[in-house]
Each structure stands twice: as structure tokens, then as C-alpha cells.
Amino acid sequence: MTNETPAATPPEPAQSDSWQPDVLGEGYQQLTLPLGPDPDGESAVVATLIRHTEPVPQPRGAVLYVHGFTDYFFQKHLAEHFAARGYRFYALDLRKCGRSQRAGQTPHYVSDLALYDEELNRALALIRAETGLPVLLNAHSTGGLVLPLWLDRLERAEGVAAQGVSGLALNSPWFDLQGPKFYRHVGTVAINGLGRVRAMSRMPSAGVSTYGASLHHSASGEWDYNLDWKPLTGYPVHFGWLRAIRQGHARLHRGLDVGVPALILRSKLTTFMRRYGPAADVSDTVLDVRQIQRWSGCLGQRTTIVPIEGARHDVFLSSAPVRKHAFAELDAWLDWLHGHGSSATAG
């Protein structure tokens, strides 16, 4: 499979009579989506759809959230914010990630980002069938690369509007490989070669915990989450997976058409650090925000880019005043999007 393969039309959704209580507790349920044999040769894969079950009077839409690398959905405050704004909220733990990890599988490993199309198509179809509402897509970091690539394939195959997608909101999307230019040129040639012949070999890693230490309450942060699903030092990076990421970056850089308006929130500053310090709480320690800015225009539709002063890599896990600012920017864009959609429908 290649990233040029058009996404198939989303199939009819599975029945939702297997929703179970979720690890997040009251107000949240999960549904396992069996995906069959793993194309990468590990055990059978599943994805997990999570929904916020608190009633939303007069909903204006639904949201599907997708996490990044070394991550899963745990951000209850994000779901509750969207619900307060009139959105039915869903999140997807992708295959081999978070709730979807199974024994013997390599966490987060895929050899092609287009493999995620299957669970994304199924989740979108299920949400549309269950709610009948337009769906806003929301993603963080690596999820912010996965979703635009998927939408571009959907747009070329069937048209995104025909699938009920209303917009795309990205939180620090991973649009290029951070670090020196050498990594992006000669380094990428090496990654492509090693990714073909030594796909499961791990990249050398120093186990940097800067970002994790800024978040988790066991270190210096305010957030509580499952360290088995989101370890402080991150999961190992395998050459086959990184090759898939670089292929995705190349496709993005050639230009996409996501079919809908997009919002991009990012920190105003990057600070790469090997050890935790105060700067980790007010900047992106994972990605280069200049690269996010540079490549945002490749989404192919109207795109709004908002730098957030003092934001972490996940802007919605920043300190309280900063995330208040981020939510205000999101809300303003949602109001615009709602009006834009109404105007387009009327026209």
C-alpha cells in the first residue's frame, strides 16, 4: 500500500451495541473496532472508539479526535469543552495505540500511514450514522499528519463534503522532521533505505523525558494518565515507522486538498532540551514550530494559523491561562466555521 492510494468509500458502520464502560470513568464509553490481520505481520489489530456520553442539547456537530505518537485519548477537559460548545465528542485510539494495544504488538508501529484509513473510515461512518451531524476532525502532533493525508485521499476518491466532514482543527501537527537540515536530506535517504531492509530496527535514543516530565504529575506536571500507554521517555522509534512518516511528509509538501477549512494551533516558541526545566512549560520541546508555520499552506484549503504564547507541544495541556487562550481561539474559529457552513448551505 502507498500513500497515493485513494481512500475507499467508508463502509457501513458496525453496530454500536458493544459499547462498554471506558477507563476514563463515568460519562465515557468505548467500542472496539476489529480490523483483522495486521498488514505488518503482527497479531490481529483493533482500533478503539471512545465517546463522551453526557447529553448535548441541540448539538451543532460532532467531533472526532485523533492522538499523536506515544499518546492516546485521556484529555477529558477537551471532550467537556467541546460538549459545552454543542458538539458530540468522540476520540479514536488508533491500532496498536493506547486502548488498542495488544500483547506482542509494537506500539504505534505501521509501515504506511494509509493503513489508518480503515479505522478512520469506520469511525467517521459510525459517528455519522449515530448522530446525523457534520463532523469536525481534531488531531494532535502525528495525528495532525495522518488526518490531512487521509482527507486528501477521501477528497480525490469521493469528496470530503460527501462524507459529512465540516472542518479540520490541528494542534501542533507534525509537518516535517525536526532537527538539522542533514536529517531531512541525507538522513531521509538513510531512513528510507533502513526502513525497507531493517524496518523493525530501532533508532538510537537517549530516552529524553523533557516533555513527559512537564506533563505528568509524578514529575512536575499537573496531568494524570497511563504511563504504560504514554511513557515519559516515549516509545522507541523504528525505521519502518519513520520511513512511513517521511513518506507522509513528502506527500504533504507536494500539496494536499483536505476539502475543508482548517485551524492550526501551535506554540509560539520551540525549545529543544535534554532535561526538564522551566522553559519546557512554556514552549514546544518536541517539534519545530517554524516548520509547522512553513508547511501549513500545503493543506490546500482556507487555513487559519494561530501561535499561542506560552503553549506546550500539546497546546491543550498547557498551563491554565494558556489553554484558556487556546480554547478562546478555538471557539472563535468554531463560530466562524459554523457561520461559514450555514452560508455555504444557504448558497
XYZ file of C-alpha atoms in Angstrom:
347
model
C 0.000 0.000 0.000
C 1.264 3.516 -0.765
C 0.230 6.967 0.363
C -1.003 7.658 -3.162
C -3.776 5.049 -2.910
C -7.180 6.790 -2.829
C -9.155 6.100 0.303
C -12.054 3.772 -0.219
C -15.584 4.902 0.475
C -16.261 4.469 4.215
C -18.159 1.212 4.764
C -21.374 0.847 6.669
C -20.556 1.245 10.368
C -20.574 -1.645 12.782
C -23.496 -1.780 15.196
C -22.886 0.197 18.388
C -24.427 -2.390 20.747
C -20.990 -3.334 22.137
C -20.180 -0.040 23.794
C -18.506 -0.691 27.137
C -17.515 1.486 30.127
C -14.259 3.294 29.449
C -11.178 3.695 31.633
C -11.990 7.420 31.935
C -14.969 6.534 34.105
C -18.485 7.915 34.241
C -19.550 9.756 31.125
C -17.268 7.826 28.764
C -17.698 4.596 26.801
C -15.507 2.669 24.372
C -16.175 0.467 21.369
C -13.611 -1.962 19.972
C -13.355 -1.965 16.161
C -11.817 -5.260 14.935
C -9.631 -4.616 11.886
C -8.499 -8.148 11.063
C -4.975 -9.390 10.327
C -2.176 -6.879 10.703
C -0.705 -5.977 7.278
C 2.627 -5.561 9.084
C 2.638 -9.163 10.247
C 1.830 -8.851 13.938
C -1.288 -10.195 15.669
C -4.798 -9.120 14.642
C -5.299 -5.395 15.088
C -8.127 -3.357 16.562
C -8.904 0.315 16.994
C -10.930 1.789 19.861
C -13.592 4.473 19.524
C -14.349 6.463 22.674
C -17.425 8.613 23.159
C -18.442 11.217 25.709
C -21.950 10.252 26.774
C -23.157 13.359 28.610
C -26.180 14.799 26.756
C -25.599 17.742 24.431
C -28.844 19.714 23.982
C -29.347 20.987 20.431
C -25.953 19.788 19.129
C -24.355 21.761 16.314
C -21.962 18.997 15.277
C -19.775 16.112 16.324
C -16.006 15.869 16.857
C -13.602 13.024 16.083
C -10.254 13.422 17.873
C -7.049 11.578 16.891
C -3.948 11.456 19.115
C -0.244 11.563 18.258
C 2.764 9.279 18.763
C 3.317 7.939 22.306
C -0.187 9.112 23.114
C -3.820 8.099 23.477
C -7.041 9.890 24.374
C -7.220 10.940 28.032
C -7.996 14.667 27.783
C -11.429 14.753 29.413
C -11.312 18.543 29.618
C -11.138 18.699 25.814
C -14.220 16.499 25.428
C -16.097 18.515 28.029
C -15.181 21.797 26.369
C -16.481 20.631 23.006
C -19.657 19.306 24.664
C -20.224 22.700 26.296
C -19.899 24.244 22.839
C -22.594 21.931 21.447
C -20.547 19.089 19.977
C -20.952 15.346 20.462
C -17.416 14.186 21.193
C -15.627 11.036 20.030
C -11.955 10.045 20.048
C -10.075 7.240 18.337
C -7.176 5.247 19.746
C -5.538 4.018 16.537
C -4.308 0.447 16.031
C -1.531 -0.578 18.467
C -2.020 2.654 20.419
C -3.382 3.156 23.945
C -6.533 1.090 24.484
C -5.863 -0.671 21.167
C -2.502 -2.188 22.136
C -2.436 -5.968 22.235
C 0.191 -8.365 23.588
C 3.120 -8.922 21.243
C 2.458 -5.819 19.157
C 4.921 -2.986 18.586
C 3.277 0.158 19.997
C 2.254 2.637 17.290
C 4.022 0.742 14.502
C 2.680 0.965 10.956
C 4.667 0.730 7.726
C 2.294 3.084 5.874
C 0.144 5.866 7.315
C -2.587 4.961 4.805
C -3.230 1.806 6.845
C -5.058 4.061 9.300
C -7.683 4.793 6.642
C -9.589 1.687 7.681
C -10.298 2.743 11.265
C -10.767 6.391 10.309
C -13.354 5.464 7.679
C -15.182 3.183 10.092
C -15.165 5.727 12.921
C -16.439 8.510 10.670
C -19.217 6.315 9.266
C -20.268 5.192 12.736
C -20.377 8.747 14.105
C -22.381 9.949 11.134
C -24.841 7.064 11.492
C -25.190 7.582 15.238
C -25.530 11.368 15.268
C -26.521 12.504 11.764
C -24.315 15.546 12.421
C -21.469 17.165 10.479
C -18.128 16.002 11.897
C -15.243 18.265 12.856
C -11.901 16.455 12.810
C -9.417 17.313 15.556
C -5.890 15.939 15.904
C -2.589 16.425 17.711
C 1.014 16.022 16.500
C 1.383 12.830 14.395
C -2.413 12.667 14.201
C -2.146 16.097 12.588
C -0.213 14.489 9.730
C -2.379 11.369 9.478
C -5.680 13.232 9.125
C -4.726 15.613 6.267
C -3.283 12.713 4.253
C -6.477 10.708 4.796
C -8.700 13.664 3.897
C -6.726 14.266 0.699
C -7.360 10.654 -0.339
C -11.049 10.968 0.557
C -11.332 14.208 -1.386
C -9.876 12.611 -4.514
C -11.967 9.446 -4.150
C -15.420 10.587 -3.051
C -15.192 14.180 -1.830
C -14.833 15.122 1.812
C -18.086 17.096 1.903
C -19.991 13.999 0.797
C -18.704 12.213 3.904
C -20.080 14.889 6.239
C -16.761 16.416 7.359
C -17.134 20.095 8.278
C -13.624 21.198 9.252
C -10.167 20.288 10.494
C -8.604 21.598 13.732
C -4.952 20.646 14.279
C -2.940 21.041 17.474
C 0.830 21.225 16.782
C 0.739 18.973 13.699
C 3.935 17.126 12.714
C 4.598 18.546 9.258
C 8.355 17.924 8.940
C 11.287 16.193 10.616
C 12.734 18.394 13.330
C 16.466 18.905 13.802
C 19.326 19.903 11.455
C 18.848 20.035 7.679
C 21.080 16.980 7.422
C 18.296 14.882 8.966
C 15.824 15.969 6.319
C 18.109 15.368 3.335
C 20.871 12.781 3.646
C 19.211 11.454 6.805
C 15.950 10.809 4.987
C 17.754 8.790 2.299
C 19.190 6.629 5.073
C 15.791 6.334 6.778
C 14.160 5.201 3.529
C 16.813 2.558 2.962
C 16.849 1.245 6.513
C 13.054 1.386 6.646
C 12.915 -1.064 3.746
C 15.540 -3.580 4.856
C 15.564 -3.165 8.648
C 12.041 -1.933 9.318
C 11.822 -3.157 12.908
C 15.262 -1.923 13.941
C 15.149 0.867 16.492
C 16.717 4.260 16.100
C 19.286 5.112 18.767
C 17.581 7.009 21.570
C 18.725 8.707 24.743
C 15.303 8.337 26.342
C 14.657 12.069 26.761
C 11.812 12.698 29.220
C 11.647 16.510 28.997
C 8.150 16.704 27.579
C 6.749 13.888 29.701
C 8.198 15.437 32.855
C 6.493 18.726 32.021
C 3.108 16.977 31.856
C 2.780 14.094 34.295
C 2.037 14.748 37.946
C 4.616 12.139 39.030
C 7.290 14.517 37.745
C 6.448 18.224 37.704
C 3.216 18.406 35.711
C -0.500 18.536 36.511
C -1.818 15.724 34.310
C -2.546 12.118 35.217
C -2.508 9.419 32.548
C -1.477 5.806 31.956
C 2.315 5.636 31.714
C 2.091 2.231 30.045
C 0.290 3.901 27.147
C 2.170 7.221 27.271
C 5.630 6.631 28.815
C 7.587 9.667 29.970
C 10.503 8.925 27.636
C 8.309 7.931 24.699
C 8.191 4.686 22.758
C 11.149 3.502 20.660
C 11.155 4.768 17.068
C 11.512 2.072 14.407
C 12.984 2.778 10.979
C 9.986 1.327 9.138
C 7.611 3.644 11.000
C 9.835 6.689 10.474
C 10.037 5.855 6.779
C 6.221 5.977 6.665
C 6.306 9.362 8.412
C 8.835 10.768 5.930
C 6.742 9.497 3.014
C 3.783 11.290 4.577
C 5.803 14.487 4.962
C 6.850 14.313 1.298
C 3.247 13.888 0.196
C 2.165 16.861 2.336
C 4.953 19.042 0.966
C 3.804 18.370 -2.598
C 0.431 19.832 -1.632
C -2.832 18.324 -0.415
C -6.506 19.154 -0.701
C -8.194 18.412 2.627
C -11.504 19.685 1.270
C -12.491 21.783 4.305
C -11.277 24.853 6.225
C -8.520 24.198 8.746
C -7.353 25.716 12.027
C -3.786 25.185 13.219
C -2.836 25.985 16.799
C 0.845 25.900 17.752
C 3.205 27.227 20.355
C 4.974 30.475 19.609
C 8.364 29.050 20.544
C 10.393 25.850 20.283
C 12.970 24.936 22.936
C 14.767 21.625 22.462
C 16.015 20.428 25.865
C 17.539 17.190 27.091
C 16.462 17.757 30.704
C 13.353 19.292 32.193
C 13.495 22.997 33.067
C 11.001 25.873 33.319
C 11.216 26.557 29.572
C 9.567 23.176 28.938
C 6.346 24.531 30.432
C 6.076 27.468 28.028
C 7.329 26.142 24.682
C 7.184 23.194 22.301
C 10.005 20.806 23.241
C 9.029 18.199 20.607
C 8.521 19.925 17.228
C 9.966 22.964 15.460
C 7.101 25.456 15.263
C 8.761 27.205 12.300
C 8.216 24.041 10.273
C 4.545 23.960 11.267
C 4.237 27.547 10.057
C 6.127 26.840 6.831
C 4.086 23.854 5.679
C 0.608 24.822 6.870
C -0.209 26.266 3.466
C 0.048 22.777 1.952
C -3.397 21.764 3.201
C -4.979 23.251 0.101
C -7.955 24.998 1.671
C -8.553 28.123 3.764
C -6.185 27.749 6.720
C -6.017 29.810 9.915
C -2.757 29.592 11.876
C -2.679 30.832 15.474
C 0.537 30.883 17.546
C -0.228 30.536 21.264
C 2.165 32.324 23.609
C 3.459 30.028 26.360
C 1.994 26.817 24.907
C 3.438 23.341 25.275
C 3.606 20.863 22.392
C 0.014 19.905 23.167
C -1.459 23.376 23.486
C -4.449 21.993 25.422
C -2.113 20.543 28.054
C -0.506 23.915 28.677
C -0.872 25.872 31.905
C -4.408 27.025 32.743
C -4.106 30.631 31.443
C -2.515 29.447 28.201
C -5.059 26.754 27.479
C -7.820 29.282 28.245
C -6.350 31.399 25.450
C -6.136 28.344 23.162
C -9.755 27.410 23.834
C -10.828 31.007 23.128
C -9.088 30.861 19.746
C -10.694 27.501 19.007
C -14.139 28.826 19.973
C -13.784 31.896 17.764
C -12.853 29.691 14.818
C -15.723 27.286 15.542
C -18.152 30.203 15.475
C -16.715 31.288 12.133
C -16.854 27.718 10.801
C -20.474 27.318 11.875
C -21.403 30.542 10.105
C -19.353 29.595 7.068
C -21.104 26.237 6.854
C -24.520 27.834 7.199
C -23.690 30.338 4.471
C -22.384 27.598 2.168
C -25.532 25.545 2.737
C -27.760 28.549 2.066
C -25.835 29.299 -1.095
